[in-house]
Coordinates of C-alpha atoms and ligand atoms in Angstrom, one line a residue:
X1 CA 107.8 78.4 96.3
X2 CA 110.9 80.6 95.9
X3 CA 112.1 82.2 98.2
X4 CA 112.2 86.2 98.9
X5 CA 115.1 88.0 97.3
X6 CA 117.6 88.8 99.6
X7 CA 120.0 92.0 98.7
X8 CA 123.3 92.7 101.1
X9 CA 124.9 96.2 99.9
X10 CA 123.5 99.7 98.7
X11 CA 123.9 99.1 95.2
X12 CA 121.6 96.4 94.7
X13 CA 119.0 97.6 97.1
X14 CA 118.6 100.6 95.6
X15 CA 118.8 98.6 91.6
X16 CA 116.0 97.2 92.7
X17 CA 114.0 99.7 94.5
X18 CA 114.3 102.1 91.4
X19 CA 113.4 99.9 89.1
X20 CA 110.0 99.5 91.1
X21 CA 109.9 103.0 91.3
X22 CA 110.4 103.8 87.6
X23 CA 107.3 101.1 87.0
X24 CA 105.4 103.8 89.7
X25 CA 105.1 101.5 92.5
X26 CA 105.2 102.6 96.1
X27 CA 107.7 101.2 97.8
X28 CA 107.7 100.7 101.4
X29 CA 110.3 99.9 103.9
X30 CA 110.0 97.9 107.2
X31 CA 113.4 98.2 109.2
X32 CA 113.2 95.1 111.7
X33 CA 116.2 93.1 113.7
X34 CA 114.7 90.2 112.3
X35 CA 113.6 87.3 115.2
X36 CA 110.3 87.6 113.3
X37 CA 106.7 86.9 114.7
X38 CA 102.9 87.7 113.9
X39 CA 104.1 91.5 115.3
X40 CA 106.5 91.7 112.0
X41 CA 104.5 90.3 109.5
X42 CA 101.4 92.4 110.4
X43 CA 103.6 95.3 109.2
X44 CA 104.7 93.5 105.7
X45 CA 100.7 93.0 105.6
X46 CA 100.1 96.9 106.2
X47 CA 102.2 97.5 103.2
X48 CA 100.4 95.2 101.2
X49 CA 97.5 96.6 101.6
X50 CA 98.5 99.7 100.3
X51 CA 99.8 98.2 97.3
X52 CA 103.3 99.0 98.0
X53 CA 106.7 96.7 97.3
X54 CA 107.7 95.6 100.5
X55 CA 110.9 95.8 101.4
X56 CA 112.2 94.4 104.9
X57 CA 115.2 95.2 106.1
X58 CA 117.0 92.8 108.3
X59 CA 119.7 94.2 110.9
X60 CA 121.1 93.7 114.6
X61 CA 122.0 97.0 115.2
X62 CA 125.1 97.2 117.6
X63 CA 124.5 101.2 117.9
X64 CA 121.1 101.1 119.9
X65 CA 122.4 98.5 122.5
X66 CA 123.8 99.4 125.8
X67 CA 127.4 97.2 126.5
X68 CA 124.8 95.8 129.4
X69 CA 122.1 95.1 126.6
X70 CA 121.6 91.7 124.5
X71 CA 123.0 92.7 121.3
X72 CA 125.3 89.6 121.7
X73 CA 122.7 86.9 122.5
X74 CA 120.1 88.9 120.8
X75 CA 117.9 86.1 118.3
X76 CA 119.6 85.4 114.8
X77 CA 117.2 83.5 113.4
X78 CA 117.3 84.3 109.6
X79 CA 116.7 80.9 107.4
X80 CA 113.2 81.1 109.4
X81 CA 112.7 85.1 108.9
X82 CA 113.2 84.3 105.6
X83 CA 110.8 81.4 105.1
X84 CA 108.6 83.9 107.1
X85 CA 108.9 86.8 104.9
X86 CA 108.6 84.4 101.6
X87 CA 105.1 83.1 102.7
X88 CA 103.7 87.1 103.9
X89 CA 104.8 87.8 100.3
X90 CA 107.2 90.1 101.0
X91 CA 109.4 91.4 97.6
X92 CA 112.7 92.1 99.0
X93 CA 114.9 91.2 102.0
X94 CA 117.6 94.1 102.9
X95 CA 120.4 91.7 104.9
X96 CA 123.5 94.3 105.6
X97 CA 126.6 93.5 106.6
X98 CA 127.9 95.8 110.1
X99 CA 130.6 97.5 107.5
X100 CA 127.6 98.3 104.7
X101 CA 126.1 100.4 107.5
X102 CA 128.7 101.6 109.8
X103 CA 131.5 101.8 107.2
X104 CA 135.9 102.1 108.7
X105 CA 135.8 105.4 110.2
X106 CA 131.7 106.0 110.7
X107 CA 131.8 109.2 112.5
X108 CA 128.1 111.0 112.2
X109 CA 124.6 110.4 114.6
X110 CA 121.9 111.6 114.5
X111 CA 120.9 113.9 117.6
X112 CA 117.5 114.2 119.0
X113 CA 115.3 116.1 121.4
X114 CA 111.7 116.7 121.9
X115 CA 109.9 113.0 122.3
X116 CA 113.1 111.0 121.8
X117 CA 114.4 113.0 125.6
X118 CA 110.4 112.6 127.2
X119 CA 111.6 110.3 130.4
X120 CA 110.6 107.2 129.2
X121 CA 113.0 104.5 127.5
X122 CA 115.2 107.3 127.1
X123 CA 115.6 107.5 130.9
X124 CA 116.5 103.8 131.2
X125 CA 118.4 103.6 127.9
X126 CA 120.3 106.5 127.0
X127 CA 121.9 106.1 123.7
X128 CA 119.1 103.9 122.6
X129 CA 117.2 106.4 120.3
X130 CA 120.7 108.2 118.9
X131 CA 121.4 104.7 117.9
X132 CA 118.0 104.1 116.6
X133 CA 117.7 107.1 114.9
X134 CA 120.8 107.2 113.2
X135 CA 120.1 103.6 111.6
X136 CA 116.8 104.1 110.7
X137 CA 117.9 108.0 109.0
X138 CA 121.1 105.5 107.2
X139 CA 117.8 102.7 105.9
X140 CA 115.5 105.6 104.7
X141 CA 118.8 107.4 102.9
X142 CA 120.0 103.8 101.4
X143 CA 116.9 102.4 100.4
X144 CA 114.8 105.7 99.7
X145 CA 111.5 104.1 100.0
X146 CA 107.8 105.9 99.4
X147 CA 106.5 105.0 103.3
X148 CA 108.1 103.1 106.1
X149 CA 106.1 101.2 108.5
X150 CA 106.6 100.7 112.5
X151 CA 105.0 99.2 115.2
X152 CA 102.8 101.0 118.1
X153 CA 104.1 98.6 120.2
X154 CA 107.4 100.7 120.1
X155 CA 105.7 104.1 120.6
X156 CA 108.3 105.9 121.9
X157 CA 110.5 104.7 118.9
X158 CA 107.4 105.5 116.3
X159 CA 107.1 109.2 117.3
X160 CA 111.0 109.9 117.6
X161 CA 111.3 108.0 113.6
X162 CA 108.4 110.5 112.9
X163 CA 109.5 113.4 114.1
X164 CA 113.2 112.8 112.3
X165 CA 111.7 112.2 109.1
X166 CA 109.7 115.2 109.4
X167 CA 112.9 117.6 111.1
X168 CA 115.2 116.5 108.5
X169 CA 113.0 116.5 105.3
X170 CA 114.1 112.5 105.1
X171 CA 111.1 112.6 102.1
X172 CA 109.5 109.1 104.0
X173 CA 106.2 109.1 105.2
X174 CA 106.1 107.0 108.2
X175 CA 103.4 105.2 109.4
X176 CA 102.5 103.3 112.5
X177 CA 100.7 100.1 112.9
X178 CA 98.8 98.5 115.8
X179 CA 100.5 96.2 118.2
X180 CA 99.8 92.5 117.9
X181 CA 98.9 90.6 120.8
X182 CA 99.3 86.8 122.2
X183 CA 95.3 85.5 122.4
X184 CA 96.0 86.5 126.2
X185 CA 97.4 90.1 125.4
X186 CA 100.9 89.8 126.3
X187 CA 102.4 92.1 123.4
X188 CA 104.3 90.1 120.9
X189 CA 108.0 90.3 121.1
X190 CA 110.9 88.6 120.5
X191 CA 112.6 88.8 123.3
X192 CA 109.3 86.9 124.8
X193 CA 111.5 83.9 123.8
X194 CA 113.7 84.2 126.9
X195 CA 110.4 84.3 129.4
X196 CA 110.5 80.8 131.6
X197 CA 107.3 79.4 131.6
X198 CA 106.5 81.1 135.3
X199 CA 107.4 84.7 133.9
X200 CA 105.1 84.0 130.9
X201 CA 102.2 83.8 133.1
X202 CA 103.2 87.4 135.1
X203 CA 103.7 88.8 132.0
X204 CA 100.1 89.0 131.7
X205 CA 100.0 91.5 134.5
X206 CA 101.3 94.4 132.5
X207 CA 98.5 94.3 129.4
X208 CA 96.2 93.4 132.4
X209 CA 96.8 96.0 134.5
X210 CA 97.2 98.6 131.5
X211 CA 94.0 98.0 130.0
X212 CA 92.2 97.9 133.3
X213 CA 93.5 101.5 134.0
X214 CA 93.3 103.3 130.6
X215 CA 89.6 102.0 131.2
X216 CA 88.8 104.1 133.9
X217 CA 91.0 106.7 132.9
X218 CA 88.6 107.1 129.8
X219 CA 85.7 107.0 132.7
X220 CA 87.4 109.9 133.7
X221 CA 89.0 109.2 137.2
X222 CA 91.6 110.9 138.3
X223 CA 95.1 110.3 136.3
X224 CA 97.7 109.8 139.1
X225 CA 95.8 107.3 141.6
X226 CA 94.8 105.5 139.2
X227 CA 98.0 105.0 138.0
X228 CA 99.6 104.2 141.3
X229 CA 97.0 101.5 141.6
X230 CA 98.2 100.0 138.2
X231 CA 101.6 100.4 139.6
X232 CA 101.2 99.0 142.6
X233 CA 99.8 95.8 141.2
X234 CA 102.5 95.4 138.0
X235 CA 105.2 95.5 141.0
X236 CA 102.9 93.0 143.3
X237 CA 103.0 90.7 140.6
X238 CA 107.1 90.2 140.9
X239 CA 108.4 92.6 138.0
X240 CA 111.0 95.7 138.7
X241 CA 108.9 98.8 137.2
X242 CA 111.0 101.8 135.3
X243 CA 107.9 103.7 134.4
X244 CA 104.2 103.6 134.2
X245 CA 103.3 106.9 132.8
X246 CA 100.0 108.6 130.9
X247 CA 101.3 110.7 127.8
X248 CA 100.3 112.9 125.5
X249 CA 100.2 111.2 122.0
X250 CA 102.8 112.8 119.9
X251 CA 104.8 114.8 121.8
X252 CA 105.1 112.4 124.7
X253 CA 104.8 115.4 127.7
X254 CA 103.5 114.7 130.4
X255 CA 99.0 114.9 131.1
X256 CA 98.2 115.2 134.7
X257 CA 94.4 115.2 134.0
X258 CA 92.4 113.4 130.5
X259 CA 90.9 117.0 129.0
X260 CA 90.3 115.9 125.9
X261 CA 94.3 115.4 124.4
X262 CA 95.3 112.3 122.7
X263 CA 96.5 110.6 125.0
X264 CA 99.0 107.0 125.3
X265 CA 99.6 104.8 128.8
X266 CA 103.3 103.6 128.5
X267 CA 105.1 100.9 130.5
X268 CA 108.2 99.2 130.7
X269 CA 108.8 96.6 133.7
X270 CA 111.4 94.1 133.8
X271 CA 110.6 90.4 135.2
X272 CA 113.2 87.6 135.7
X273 CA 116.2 88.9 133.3
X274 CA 113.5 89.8 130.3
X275 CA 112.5 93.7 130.2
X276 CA 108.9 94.2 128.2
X277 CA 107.6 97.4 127.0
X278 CA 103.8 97.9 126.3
X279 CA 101.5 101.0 125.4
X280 CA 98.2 101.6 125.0
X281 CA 95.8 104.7 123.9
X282 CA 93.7 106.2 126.4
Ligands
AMP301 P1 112.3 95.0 116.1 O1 112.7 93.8 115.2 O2 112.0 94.6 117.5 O3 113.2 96.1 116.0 O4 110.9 95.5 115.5 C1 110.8 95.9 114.2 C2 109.4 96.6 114.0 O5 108.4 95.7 114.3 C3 109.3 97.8 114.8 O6 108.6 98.8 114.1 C4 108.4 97.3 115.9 O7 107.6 98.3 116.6 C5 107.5 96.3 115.2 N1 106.9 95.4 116.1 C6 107.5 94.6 117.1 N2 106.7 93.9 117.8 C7 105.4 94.2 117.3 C8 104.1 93.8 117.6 N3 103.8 93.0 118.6 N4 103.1 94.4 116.9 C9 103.3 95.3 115.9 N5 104.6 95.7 115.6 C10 105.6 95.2 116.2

């Protein structure tokens, strides 16, 4: 089978997405750091299915790690993303170059309020979502797609794209897609690569102990014991916990008692030297 096309620069992304768009396609866009798994390709499929050209976009971006982060020893696995991306029948791989998106001299970011400064990663990771933001505003501009699709599993991430899009007129309609779970729940990831074996089987305490409580949060007990409880046992279980927190959906503020808002259970906890996110709607 051949494989995926693979574009490096500006020019011949957008060659290529205009000439799909001139035939009335949709295109859509899925901005990933490539390390690909089932998570990924569940968003290429999302596309698919609405009929759209699928454009990935492949990219380690240096802006939305901390100097303390992994952007060094982060997965670079691209021969197999690409082999990947070939067989989920994606049309187009976007591969920058660092200079292609943060050119001699890059001097503008994207700043953000409302969900992207709710607490959550944003507490732990400060520049995170400027960085985020600013890339993913630079992907939509460059490749100008129809859609863009992102993973639940990065809520925080999903509403603070959404909200940009929106705030800035960015003329992208972004989507979100459900996260993609290990048969035992653990939240795919790739940085589930660095677990040991031991801290693969603790893992399993943070999807346990979410679902257990957004359970009987949706019985209706009361929102803050029963989230100390589901604190108290991720910690038991060995990891270091940043937050464990019951949100509402879109905006992210805070919901001190289930009354009938939309409402997401987030959680970041670190075990060994790996740090996992998860979410999950109430
Ligand atoms: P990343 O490569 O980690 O930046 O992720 C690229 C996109 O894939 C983001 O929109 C993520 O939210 C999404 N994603 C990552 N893991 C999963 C998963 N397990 N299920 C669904 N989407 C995911």
């Amino acid at each position: 089978m051949a494989q995926v096309a693979v574009v490096r620069t500006v020019k011949a992304l957008r060659k290529v997405v205009e000439g799909w768009q001139a035939e009335g396609r949709q295109v859509a866009l899925v901005p990933t750091m490539g390390a690909l798994h089932e998570g990924h390709l569940s968003l290429v499929d999302a596309a698919r299915r609405r009929r759209a050209r699928t454009v990935v976009s492949i990219f380690v971006n240096p802006t939305q790690f901390a100097p303390t982060e992994d952007f060094s020893k982060y997965p670079r696995t691209f021969r197999r993303d690409r082999a990947m991306l070939t067989a989920a029948k994606a049309d187009l791989i976007f591969a920058p170059m660092v200079d292609e998106i943060y050119p001699d001299g890059f001097a503008t970011t994207v700043s953000l309020t409302g969900p992207a400064q709710a607490g959550l990663e944003d507490r732990f990771r400060p520049a995170h979502f400027a960085g985020v933001a600013t890339v993913v505003c630079k992907l939509f501009t460059q490749c100008r797609p129809d859609i863009a699709i992102f993973g639940e599993k990065d809520y925080q991430q999903l509403q603070v794209v959404s909200r940009m899009a929106r705030d800035l007129d960015l003329g992208v309609k972004v989507i979100g897609s459900p996260t993609i779970r290990e048969p035992d729940g653990l939240a795919m990831s790739s940085r589930n690569r660095y677990l040991s074996p031991a801290d693969r089987t603790t893992a399993l305490t943070l999807h346990r102990a979410m679902s257990a409580a957004a359970q009987r949060l949706r019985a209706g007990e009361a929102v803050e014991p029963t989230l100390e409880e589901a604190r108290a046992t991720i910690t038991g279980a060995g990891f270091r916990l940043d937050y464990l927190e019951l949100r509402e959906a879109v905006t992210l503020l805070p919901v001190s008692a289930m009354s009938g808002v939309e409402a997401r259970l987030l959680v970041a906890a670190t075990i060994g030297a790996t740090r996992l996110i998860d979410n999950i709607a109430v």
